[in-house]
mmCIF file with all atom_site columns, C-alpha atoms in Angstrom:
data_model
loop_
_atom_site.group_PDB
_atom_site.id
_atom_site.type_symbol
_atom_site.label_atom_id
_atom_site.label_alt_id
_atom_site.label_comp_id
_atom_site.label_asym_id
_atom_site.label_entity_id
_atom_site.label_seq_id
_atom_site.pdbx_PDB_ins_code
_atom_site.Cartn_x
_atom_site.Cartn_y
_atom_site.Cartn_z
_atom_site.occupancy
_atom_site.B_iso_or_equiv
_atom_site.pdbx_formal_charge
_atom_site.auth_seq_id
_atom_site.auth_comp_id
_atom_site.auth_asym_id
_atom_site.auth_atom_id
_atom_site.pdbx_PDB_model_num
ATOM 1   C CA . UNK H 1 1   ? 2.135   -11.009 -4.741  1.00 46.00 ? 665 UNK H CA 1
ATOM 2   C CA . UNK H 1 2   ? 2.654   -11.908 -1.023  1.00 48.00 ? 666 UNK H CA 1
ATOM 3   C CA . UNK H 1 3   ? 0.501   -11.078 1.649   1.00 52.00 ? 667 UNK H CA 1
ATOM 4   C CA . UNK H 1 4   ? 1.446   -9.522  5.097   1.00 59.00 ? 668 UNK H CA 1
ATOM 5   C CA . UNK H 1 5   ? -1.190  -9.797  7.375   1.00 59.00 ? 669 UNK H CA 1
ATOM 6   C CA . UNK H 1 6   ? -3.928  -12.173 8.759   1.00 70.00 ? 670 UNK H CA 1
ATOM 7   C CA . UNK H 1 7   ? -6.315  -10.092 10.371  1.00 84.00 ? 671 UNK H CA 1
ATOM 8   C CA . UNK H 1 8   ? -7.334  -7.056  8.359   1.00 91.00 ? 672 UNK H CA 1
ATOM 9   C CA . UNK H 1 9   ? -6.416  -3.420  9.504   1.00 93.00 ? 673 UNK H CA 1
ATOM 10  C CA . UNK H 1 10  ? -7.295  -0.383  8.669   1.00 94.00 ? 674 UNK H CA 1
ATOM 11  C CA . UNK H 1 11  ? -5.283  2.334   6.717   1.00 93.00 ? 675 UNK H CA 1
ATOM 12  C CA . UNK H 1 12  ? -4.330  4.028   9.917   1.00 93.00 ? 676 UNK H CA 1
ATOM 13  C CA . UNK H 1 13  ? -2.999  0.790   11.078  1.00 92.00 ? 677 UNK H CA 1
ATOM 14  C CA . UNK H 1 14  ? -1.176  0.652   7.779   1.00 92.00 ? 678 UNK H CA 1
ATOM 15  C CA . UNK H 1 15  ? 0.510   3.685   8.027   1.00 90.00 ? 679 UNK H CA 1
ATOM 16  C CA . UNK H 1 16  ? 2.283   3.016   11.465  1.00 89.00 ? 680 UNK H CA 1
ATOM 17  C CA . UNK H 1 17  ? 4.219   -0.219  10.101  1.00 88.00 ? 681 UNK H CA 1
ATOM 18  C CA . UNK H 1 18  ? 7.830   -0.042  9.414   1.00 85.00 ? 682 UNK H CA 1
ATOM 19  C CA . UNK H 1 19  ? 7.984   -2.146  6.620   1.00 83.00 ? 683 UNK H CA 1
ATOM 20  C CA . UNK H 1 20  ? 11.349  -2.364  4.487   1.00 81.00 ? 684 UNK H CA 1
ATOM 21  C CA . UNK H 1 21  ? 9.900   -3.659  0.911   1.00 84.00 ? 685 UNK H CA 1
ATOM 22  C CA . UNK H 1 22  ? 7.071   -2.194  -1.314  1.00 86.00 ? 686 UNK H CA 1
ATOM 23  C CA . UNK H 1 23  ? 3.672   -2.941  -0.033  1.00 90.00 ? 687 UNK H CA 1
ATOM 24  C CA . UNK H 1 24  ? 0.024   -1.809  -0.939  1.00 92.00 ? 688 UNK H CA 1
ATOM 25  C CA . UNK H 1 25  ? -3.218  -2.191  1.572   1.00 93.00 ? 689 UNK H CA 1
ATOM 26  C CA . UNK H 1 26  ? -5.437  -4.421  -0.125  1.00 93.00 ? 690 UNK H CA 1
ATOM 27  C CA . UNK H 1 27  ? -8.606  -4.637  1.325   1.00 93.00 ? 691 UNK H CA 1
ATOM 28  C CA . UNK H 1 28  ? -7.402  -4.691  4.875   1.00 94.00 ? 692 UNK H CA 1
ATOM 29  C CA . UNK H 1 29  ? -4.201  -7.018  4.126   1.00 93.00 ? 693 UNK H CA 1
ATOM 30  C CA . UNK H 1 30  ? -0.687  -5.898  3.115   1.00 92.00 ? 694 UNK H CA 1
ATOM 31  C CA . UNK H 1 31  ? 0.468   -7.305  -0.190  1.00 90.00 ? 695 UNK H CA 1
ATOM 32  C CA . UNK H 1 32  ? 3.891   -6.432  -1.166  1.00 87.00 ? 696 UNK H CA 1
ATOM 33  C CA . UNK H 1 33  ? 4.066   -5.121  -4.422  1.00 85.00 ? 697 UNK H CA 1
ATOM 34  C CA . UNK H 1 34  ? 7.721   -5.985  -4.939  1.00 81.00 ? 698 UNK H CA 1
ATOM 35  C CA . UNK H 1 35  ? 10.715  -4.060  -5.962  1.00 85.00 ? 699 UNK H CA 1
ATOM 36  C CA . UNK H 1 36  ? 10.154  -2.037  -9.363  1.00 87.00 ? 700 UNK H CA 1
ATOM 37  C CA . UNK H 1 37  ? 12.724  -3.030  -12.389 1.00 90.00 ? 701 UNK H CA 1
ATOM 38  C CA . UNK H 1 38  ? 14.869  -0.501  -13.885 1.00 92.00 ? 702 UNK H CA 1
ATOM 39  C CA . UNK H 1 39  ? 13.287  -0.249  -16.671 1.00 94.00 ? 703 UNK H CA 1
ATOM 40  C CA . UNK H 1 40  ? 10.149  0.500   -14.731 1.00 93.00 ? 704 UNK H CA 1
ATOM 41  C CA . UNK H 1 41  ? 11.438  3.297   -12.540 1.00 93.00 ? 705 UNK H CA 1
ATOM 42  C CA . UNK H 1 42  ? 12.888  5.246   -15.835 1.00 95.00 ? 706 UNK H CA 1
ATOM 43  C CA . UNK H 1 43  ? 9.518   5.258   -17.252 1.00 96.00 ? 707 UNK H CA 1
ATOM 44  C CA . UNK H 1 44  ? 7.844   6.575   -14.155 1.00 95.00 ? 708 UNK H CA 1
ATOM 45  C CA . UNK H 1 45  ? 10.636  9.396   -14.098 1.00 94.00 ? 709 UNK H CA 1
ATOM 46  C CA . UNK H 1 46  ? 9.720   10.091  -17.775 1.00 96.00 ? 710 UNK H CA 1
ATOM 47  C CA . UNK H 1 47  ? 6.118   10.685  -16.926 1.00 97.00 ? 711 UNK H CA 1
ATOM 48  C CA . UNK H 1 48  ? 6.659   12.332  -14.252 1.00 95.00 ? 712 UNK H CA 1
ATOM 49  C CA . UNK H 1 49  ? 9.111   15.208  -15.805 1.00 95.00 ? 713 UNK H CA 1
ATOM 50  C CA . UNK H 1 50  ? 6.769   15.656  -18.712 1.00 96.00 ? 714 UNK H CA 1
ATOM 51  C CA . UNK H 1 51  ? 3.953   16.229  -16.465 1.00 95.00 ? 715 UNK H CA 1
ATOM 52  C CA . UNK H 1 52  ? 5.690   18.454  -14.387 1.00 94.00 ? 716 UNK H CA 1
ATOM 53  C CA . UNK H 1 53  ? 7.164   20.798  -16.955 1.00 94.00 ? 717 UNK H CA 1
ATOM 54  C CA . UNK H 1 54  ? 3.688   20.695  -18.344 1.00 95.00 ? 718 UNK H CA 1
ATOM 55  C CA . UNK H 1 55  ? 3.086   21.932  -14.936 1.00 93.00 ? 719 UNK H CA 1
ATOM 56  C CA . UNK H 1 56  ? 5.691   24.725  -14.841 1.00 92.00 ? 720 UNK H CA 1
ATOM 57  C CA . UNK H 1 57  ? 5.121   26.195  -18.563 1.00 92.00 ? 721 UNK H CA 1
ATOM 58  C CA . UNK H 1 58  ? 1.710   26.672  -18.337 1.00 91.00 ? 722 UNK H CA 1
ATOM 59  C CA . UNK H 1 59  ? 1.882   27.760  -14.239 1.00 89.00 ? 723 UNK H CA 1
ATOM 60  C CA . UNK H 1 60  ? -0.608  24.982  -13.262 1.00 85.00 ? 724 UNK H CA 1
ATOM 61  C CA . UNK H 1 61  ? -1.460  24.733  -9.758  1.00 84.00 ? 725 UNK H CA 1
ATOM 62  C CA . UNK H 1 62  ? -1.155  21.683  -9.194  1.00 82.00 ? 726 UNK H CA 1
ATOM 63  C CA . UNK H 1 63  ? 1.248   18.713  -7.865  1.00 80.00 ? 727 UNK H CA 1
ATOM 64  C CA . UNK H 1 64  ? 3.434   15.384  -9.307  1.00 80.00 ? 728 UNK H CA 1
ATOM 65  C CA . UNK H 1 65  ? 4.083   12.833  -7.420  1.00 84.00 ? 729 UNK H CA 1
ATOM 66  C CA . UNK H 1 66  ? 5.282   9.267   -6.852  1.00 77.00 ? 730 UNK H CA 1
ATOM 67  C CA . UNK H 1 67  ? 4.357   6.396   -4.780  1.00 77.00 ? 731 UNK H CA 1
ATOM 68  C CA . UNK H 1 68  ? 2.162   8.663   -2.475  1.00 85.00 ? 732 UNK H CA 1
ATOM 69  C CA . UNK H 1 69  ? -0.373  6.599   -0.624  1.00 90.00 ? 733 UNK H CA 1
ATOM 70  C CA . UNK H 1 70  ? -4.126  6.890   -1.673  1.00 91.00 ? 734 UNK H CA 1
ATOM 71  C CA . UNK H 1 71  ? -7.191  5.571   0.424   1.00 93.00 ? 735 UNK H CA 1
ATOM 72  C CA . UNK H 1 72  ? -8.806  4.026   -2.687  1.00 94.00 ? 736 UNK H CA 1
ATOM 73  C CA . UNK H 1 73  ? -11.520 2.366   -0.479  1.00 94.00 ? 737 UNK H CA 1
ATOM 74  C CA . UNK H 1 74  ? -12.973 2.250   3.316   1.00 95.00 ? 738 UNK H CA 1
ATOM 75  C CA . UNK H 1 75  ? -14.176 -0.710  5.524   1.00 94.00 ? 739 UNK H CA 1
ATOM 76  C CA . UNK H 1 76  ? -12.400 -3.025  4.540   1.00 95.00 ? 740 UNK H CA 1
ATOM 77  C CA . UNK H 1 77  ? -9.777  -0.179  3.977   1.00 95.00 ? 741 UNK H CA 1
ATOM 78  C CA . UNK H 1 78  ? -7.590  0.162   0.760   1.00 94.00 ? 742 UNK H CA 1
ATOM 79  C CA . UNK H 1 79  ? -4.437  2.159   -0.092  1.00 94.00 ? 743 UNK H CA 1
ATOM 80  C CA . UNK H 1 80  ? -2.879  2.124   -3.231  1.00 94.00 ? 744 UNK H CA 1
ATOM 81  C CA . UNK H 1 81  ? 0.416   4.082   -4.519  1.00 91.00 ? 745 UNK H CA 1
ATOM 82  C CA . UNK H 1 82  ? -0.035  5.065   -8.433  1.00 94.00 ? 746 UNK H CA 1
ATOM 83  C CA . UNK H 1 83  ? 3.296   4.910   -9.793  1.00 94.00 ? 747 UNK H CA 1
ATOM 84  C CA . UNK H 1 84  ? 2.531   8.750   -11.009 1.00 95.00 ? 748 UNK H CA 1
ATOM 85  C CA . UNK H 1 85  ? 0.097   10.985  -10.327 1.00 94.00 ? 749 UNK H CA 1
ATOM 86  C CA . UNK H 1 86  ? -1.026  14.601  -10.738 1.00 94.00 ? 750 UNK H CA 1
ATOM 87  C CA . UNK H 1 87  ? -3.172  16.291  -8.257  1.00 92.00 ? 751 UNK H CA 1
ATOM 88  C CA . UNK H 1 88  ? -4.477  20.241  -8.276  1.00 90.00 ? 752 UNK H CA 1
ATOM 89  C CA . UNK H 1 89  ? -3.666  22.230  -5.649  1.00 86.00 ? 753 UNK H CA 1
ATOM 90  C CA . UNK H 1 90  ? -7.710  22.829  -4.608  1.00 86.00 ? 754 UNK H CA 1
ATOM 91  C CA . UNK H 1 91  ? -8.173  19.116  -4.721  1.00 87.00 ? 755 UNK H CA 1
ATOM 92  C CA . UNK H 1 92  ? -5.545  18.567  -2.737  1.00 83.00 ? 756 UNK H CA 1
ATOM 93  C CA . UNK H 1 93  ? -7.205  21.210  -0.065  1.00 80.00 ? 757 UNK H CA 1
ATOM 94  C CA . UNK H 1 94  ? -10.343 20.319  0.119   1.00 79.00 ? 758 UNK H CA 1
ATOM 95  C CA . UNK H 1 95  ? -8.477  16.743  0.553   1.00 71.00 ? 759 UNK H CA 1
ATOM 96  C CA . UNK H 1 96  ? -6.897  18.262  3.724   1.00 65.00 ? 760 UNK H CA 1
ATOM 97  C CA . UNK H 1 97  ? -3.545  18.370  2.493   1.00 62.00 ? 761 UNK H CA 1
ATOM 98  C CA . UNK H 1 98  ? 0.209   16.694  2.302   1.00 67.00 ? 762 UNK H CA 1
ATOM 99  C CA . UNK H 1 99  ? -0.319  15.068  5.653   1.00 76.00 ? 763 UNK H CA 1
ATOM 100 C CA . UNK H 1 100 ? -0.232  11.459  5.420   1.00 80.00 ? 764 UNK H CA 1
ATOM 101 C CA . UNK H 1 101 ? -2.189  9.237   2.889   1.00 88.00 ? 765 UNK H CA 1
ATOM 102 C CA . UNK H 1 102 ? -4.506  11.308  0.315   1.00 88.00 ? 766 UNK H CA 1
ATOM 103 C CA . UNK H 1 103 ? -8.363  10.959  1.357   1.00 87.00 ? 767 UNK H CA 1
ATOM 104 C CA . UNK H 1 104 ? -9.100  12.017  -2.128  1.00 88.00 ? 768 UNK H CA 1
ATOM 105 C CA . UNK H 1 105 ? -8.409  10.603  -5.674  1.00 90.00 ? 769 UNK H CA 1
ATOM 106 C CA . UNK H 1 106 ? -6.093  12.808  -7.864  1.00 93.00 ? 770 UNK H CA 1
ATOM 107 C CA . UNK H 1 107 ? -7.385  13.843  -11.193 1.00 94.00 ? 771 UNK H CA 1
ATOM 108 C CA . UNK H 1 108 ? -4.875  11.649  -12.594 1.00 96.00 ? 772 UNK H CA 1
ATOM 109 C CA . UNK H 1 109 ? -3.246  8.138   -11.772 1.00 96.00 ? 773 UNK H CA 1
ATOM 110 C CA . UNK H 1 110 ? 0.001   6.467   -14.175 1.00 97.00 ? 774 UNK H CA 1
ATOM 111 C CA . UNK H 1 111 ? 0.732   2.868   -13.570 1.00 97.00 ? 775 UNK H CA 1
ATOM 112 C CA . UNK H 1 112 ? 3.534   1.224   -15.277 1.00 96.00 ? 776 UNK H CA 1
ATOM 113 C CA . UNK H 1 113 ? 3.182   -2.504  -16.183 1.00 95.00 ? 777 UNK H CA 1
ATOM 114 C CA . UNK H 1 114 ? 5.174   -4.530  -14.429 1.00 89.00 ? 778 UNK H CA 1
ATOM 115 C CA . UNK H 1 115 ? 5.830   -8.062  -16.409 1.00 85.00 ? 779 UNK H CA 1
ATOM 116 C CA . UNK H 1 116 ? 4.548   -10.131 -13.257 1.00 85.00 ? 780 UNK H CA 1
ATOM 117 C CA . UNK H 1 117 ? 1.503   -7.757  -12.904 1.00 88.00 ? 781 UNK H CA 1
ATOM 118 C CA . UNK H 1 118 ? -1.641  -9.543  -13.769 1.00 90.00 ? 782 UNK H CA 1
ATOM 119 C CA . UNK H 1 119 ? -4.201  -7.832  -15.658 1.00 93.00 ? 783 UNK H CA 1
ATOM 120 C CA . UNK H 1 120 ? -6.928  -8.844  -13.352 1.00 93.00 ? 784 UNK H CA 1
ATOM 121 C CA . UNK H 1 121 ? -4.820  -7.092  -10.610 1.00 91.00 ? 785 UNK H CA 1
ATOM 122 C CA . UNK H 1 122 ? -4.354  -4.010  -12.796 1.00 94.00 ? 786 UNK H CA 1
ATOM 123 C CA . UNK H 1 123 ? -7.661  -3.770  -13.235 1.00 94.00 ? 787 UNK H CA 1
ATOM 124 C CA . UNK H 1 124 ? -8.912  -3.964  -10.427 1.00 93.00 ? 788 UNK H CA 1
ATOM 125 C CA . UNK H 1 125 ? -7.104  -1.436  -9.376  1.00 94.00 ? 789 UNK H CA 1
ATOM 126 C CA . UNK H 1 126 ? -8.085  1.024   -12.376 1.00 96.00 ? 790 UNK H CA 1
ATOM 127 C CA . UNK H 1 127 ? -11.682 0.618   -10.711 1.00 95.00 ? 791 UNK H CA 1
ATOM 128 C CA . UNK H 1 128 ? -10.387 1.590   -7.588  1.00 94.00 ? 792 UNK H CA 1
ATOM 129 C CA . UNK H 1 129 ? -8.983  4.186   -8.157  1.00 96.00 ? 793 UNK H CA 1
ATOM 130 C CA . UNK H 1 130 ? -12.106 5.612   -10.380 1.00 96.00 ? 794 UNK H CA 1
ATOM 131 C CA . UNK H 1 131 ? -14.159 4.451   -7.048  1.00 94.00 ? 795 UNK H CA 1
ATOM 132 C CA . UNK H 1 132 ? -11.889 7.407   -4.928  1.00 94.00 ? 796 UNK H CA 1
ATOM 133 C CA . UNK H 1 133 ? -12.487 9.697   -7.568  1.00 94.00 ? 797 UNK H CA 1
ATOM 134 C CA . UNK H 1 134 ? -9.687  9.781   -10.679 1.00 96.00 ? 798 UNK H CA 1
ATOM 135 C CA . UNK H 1 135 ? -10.891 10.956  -13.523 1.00 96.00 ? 799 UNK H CA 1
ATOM 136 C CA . UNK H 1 136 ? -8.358  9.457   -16.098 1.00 97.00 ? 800 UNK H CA 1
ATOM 137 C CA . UNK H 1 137 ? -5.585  6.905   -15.801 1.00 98.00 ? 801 UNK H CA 1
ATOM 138 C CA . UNK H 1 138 ? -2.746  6.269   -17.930 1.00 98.00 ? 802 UNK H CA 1
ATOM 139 C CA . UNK H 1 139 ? -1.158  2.433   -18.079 1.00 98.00 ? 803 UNK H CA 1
ATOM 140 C CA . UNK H 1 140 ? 2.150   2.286   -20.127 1.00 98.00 ? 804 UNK H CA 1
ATOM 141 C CA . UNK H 1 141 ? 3.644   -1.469  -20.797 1.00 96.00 ? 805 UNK H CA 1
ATOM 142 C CA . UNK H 1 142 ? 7.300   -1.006  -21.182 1.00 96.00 ? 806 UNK H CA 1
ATOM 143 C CA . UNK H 1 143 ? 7.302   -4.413  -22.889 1.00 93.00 ? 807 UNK H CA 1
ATOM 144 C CA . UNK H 1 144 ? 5.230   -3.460  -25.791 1.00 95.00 ? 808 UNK H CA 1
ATOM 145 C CA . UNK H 1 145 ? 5.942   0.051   -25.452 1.00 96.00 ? 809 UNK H CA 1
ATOM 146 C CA . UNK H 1 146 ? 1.789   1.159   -25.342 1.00 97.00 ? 810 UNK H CA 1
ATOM 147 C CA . UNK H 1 147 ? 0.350   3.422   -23.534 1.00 98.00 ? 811 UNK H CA 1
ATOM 148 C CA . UNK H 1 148 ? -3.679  2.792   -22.462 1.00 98.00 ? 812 UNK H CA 1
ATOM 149 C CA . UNK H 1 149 ? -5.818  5.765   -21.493 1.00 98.00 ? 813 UNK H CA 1
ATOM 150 C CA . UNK H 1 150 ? -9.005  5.713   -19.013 1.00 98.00 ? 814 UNK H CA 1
ATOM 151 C CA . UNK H 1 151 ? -11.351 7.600   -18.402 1.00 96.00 ? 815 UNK H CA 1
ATOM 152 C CA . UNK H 1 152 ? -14.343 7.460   -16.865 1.00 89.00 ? 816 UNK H CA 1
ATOM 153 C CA . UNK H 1 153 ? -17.662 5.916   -18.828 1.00 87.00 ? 817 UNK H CA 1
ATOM 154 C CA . UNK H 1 154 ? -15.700 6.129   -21.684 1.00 92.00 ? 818 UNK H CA 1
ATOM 155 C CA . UNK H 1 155 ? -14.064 2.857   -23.743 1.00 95.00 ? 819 UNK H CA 1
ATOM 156 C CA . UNK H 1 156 ? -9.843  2.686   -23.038 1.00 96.00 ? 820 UNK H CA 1
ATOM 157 C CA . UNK H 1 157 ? -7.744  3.684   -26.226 1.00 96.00 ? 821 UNK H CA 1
ATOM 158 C CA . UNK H 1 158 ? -4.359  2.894   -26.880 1.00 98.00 ? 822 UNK H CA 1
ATOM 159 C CA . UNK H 1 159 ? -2.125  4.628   -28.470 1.00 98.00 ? 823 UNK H CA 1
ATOM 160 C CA . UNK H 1 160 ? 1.411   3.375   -29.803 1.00 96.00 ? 824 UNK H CA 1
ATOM 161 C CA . UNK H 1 161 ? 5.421   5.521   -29.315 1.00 95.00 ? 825 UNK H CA 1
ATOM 162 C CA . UNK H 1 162 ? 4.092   7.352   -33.432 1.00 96.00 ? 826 UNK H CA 1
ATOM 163 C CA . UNK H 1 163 ? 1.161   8.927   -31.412 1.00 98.00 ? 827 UNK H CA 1
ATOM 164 C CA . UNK H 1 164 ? 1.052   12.345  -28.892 1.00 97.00 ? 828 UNK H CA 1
ATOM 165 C CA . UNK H 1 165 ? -1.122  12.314  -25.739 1.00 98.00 ? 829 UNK H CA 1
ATOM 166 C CA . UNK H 1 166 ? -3.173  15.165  -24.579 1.00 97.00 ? 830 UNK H CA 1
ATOM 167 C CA . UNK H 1 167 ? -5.480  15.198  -22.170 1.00 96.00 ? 831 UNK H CA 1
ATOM 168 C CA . UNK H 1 168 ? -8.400  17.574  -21.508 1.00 95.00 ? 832 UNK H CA 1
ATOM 169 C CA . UNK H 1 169 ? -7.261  17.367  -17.602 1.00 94.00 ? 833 UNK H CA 1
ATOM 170 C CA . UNK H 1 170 ? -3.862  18.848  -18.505 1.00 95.00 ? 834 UNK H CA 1
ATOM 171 C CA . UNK H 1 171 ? -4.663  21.711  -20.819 1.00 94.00 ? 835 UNK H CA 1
ATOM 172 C CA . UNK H 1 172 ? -2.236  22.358  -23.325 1.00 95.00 ? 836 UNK H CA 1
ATOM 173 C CA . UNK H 1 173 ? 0.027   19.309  -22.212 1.00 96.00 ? 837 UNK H CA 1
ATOM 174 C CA . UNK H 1 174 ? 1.202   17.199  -25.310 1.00 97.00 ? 838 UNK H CA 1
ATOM 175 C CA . UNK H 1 175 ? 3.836   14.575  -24.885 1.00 97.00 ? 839 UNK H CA 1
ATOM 176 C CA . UNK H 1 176 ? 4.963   12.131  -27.754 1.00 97.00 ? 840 UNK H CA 1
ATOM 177 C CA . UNK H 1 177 ? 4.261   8.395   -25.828 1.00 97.00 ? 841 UNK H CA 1
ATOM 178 C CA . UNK H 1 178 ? 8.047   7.480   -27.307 1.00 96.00 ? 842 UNK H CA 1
ATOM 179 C CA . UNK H 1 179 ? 9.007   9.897   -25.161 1.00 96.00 ? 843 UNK H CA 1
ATOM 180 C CA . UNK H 1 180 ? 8.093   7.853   -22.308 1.00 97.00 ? 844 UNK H CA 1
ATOM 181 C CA . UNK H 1 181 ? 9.822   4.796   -23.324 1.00 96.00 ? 845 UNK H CA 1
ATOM 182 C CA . UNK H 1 182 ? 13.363  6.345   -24.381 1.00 94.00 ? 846 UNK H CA 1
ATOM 183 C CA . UNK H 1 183 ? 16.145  4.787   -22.795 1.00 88.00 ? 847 UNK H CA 1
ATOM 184 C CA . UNK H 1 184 ? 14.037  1.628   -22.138 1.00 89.00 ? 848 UNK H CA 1
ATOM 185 C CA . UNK H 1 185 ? 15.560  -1.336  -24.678 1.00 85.00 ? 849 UNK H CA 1
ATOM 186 C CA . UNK H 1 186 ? 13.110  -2.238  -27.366 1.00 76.00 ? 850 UNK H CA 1
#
């Protein structure tokens, strides 16, 4: 991880730069996050469409998205971009909306191991993200092909591609974890 910036800013400041490569606000400095393998975006797209169909059969009201910029923390300012997240639509109003970076955890965060992501970062992160209000947070490692669940004051589990996920934020969503990793070489 590189970092941008001397002087810390705030997430304002953060959201006027122009900057070309992938980059998180880290406690008032820009650290670029650098470019997401393949392998890594098709597992993001994965989660993503089986959260949003879960979305569309039941008629949730709620939103998916990607790399959408969340204020995890304030003074020195943070903003981090889960890989995937779900959000419900009421959240997301009382939030004060889609315009710019959410003010407001989502109910759910997905990060996808990257190979040069340290588990100190990751984790630090995870209690970020619990400090702006998520309530669970899946980690997949494409690698190993596991899947770790959060939640709050409760212990992580993993679970391996022979296990389903549910989740009692997503009623009546079950996806088989494998179905994350297909296409992604074992």
């Amino acid at each position: 991880m590189v970092t941008f910036t001397s002087q810390p800013m705030t997430a304002e400041e953060f959201a006027r730069l122009d900057i070309d490569v992938p980059v998180e606000l880290v406690r008032g400095h820009v650290v670029e996050q650098g470019w997401p393998s393949t392998i890594h975006g098709i597992v993001c797209c994965h989660v993503a469409f089986e959260i949003e169909s879960w979305v569309r059969r039941v008629r949730a009201s709620g939103l998916t998205s990607l790399r959408t910029g969340i204020i995890t923390e304030r003074n020195p300012d943070s903003v981090r971009g889960p890989d995937v997240f779900f959000i419900t639509r009421e959240r997301m109003e009382s939030a004060g909306g889609l315009e710019g970076f959410l003010e407001i955890g989502p109910e759910l965060a997905v990060e996808v191991k990257s190979p040069s992501e340290s588990w100190k970062d990751l984790q630090a992160k995870i209690n970020e993200y619990f400090t702006a209000g998520v309530q669970e947070i899946w980690v997949l490692e494409p690698e190993v092909r596991l899947l770790s669940v959060y939640r709050v004051d409760e212990r992580p589990r993993t679970l391996s591609p022979e296990d389903s996920l549910t989740s009692p934020l997503l009623p009546e969503f079950v996806a088989n974890v494998t179905e994350f990793f297909r296409d992604v070489p074992a």
